[in-house]
């Protein structure tokens, strides 16, 4: 949710999904365009396995 005032309507719970805003995507894309090596870092962080060590 992009408005912090609405967060109480849908509190985060363990294992819950969340909405990724266009602003977050824009910020990530800007960082990748400035430093292309960050694409690998973000892939590791946000990929299917995340940061798990299995």
Short mmCIF file of C-alpha atoms in Angstrom, two decimals:
data_model
loop_
_atom_site.label_atom_id
_atom_site.label_comp_id
_atom_site.label_asym_id
_atom_site.label_seq_id
_atom_site.Cartn_x
_atom_site.Cartn_y
_atom_site.Cartn_z
CA UNK A 1 0.00 0.00 0.00
CA UNK A 2 1.42 3.34 -0.95
CA UNK A 3 -0.35 5.35 1.76
CA UNK A 4 1.00 4.67 5.26
CA UNK A 5 -2.39 5.66 6.68
CA UNK A 6 -3.94 2.53 5.14
CA UNK A 7 -1.48 0.01 6.54
CA UNK A 8 -3.65 -0.73 9.56
CA UNK A 9 -6.30 -2.05 7.15
CA UNK A 10 -4.02 -4.89 6.08
CA UNK A 11 -1.47 -5.66 8.80
CA UNK A 12 1.51 -7.77 7.80
CA UNK A 13 1.52 -11.31 9.12
CA UNK A 14 4.17 -13.99 8.94
CA UNK A 15 4.17 -15.49 5.46
CA UNK A 16 1.84 -12.80 4.12
CA UNK A 17 2.18 -11.39 0.63
CA UNK A 18 2.79 -7.71 0.12
CA UNK A 19 2.39 -5.21 -2.65
CA UNK A 20 5.49 -3.86 -4.37
CA UNK A 21 4.85 -0.28 -5.40
CA UNK A 22 5.86 1.33 -8.65
CA UNK A 23 8.06 3.67 -6.62
CA UNK A 24 10.09 0.79 -5.23
CA UNK A 25 10.53 -0.68 -8.71
CA UNK A 26 11.61 2.73 -10.01
CA UNK A 27 14.20 3.07 -7.26
CA UNK A 28 15.59 -0.41 -7.95
CA UNK A 29 15.76 0.23 -11.70
CA UNK A 30 17.55 3.54 -11.11
CA UNK A 31 20.16 1.84 -8.94
CA UNK A 32 20.69 -0.91 -11.52
CA UNK A 33 21.03 1.61 -14.34
CA UNK A 34 23.68 3.50 -12.36
CA UNK A 35 25.57 0.37 -11.21
CA UNK A 36 24.83 -2.70 -13.31
CA UNK A 37 26.55 -5.09 -10.88
CA UNK A 38 23.67 -4.44 -8.47
CA UNK A 39 21.36 -6.46 -10.73
CA UNK A 40 23.03 -9.65 -9.43
CA UNK A 41 22.69 -8.44 -5.84
CA UNK A 42 18.97 -7.70 -6.24
CA UNK A 43 18.43 -11.02 -8.02
CA UNK A 44 19.95 -12.80 -5.04
CA UNK A 45 17.88 -10.82 -2.53
CA UNK A 46 14.55 -10.89 -4.34
CA UNK A 47 14.86 -14.16 -6.25
CA UNK A 48 12.76 -17.24 -5.64
CA UNK A 49 15.12 -18.63 -2.96
CA UNK A 50 15.86 -15.25 -1.42
CA UNK A 51 18.79 -15.16 0.94
CA UNK A 52 18.33 -18.67 2.31
CA UNK A 53 21.47 -20.74 2.48
CA UNK A 54 20.00 -24.06 1.35
#
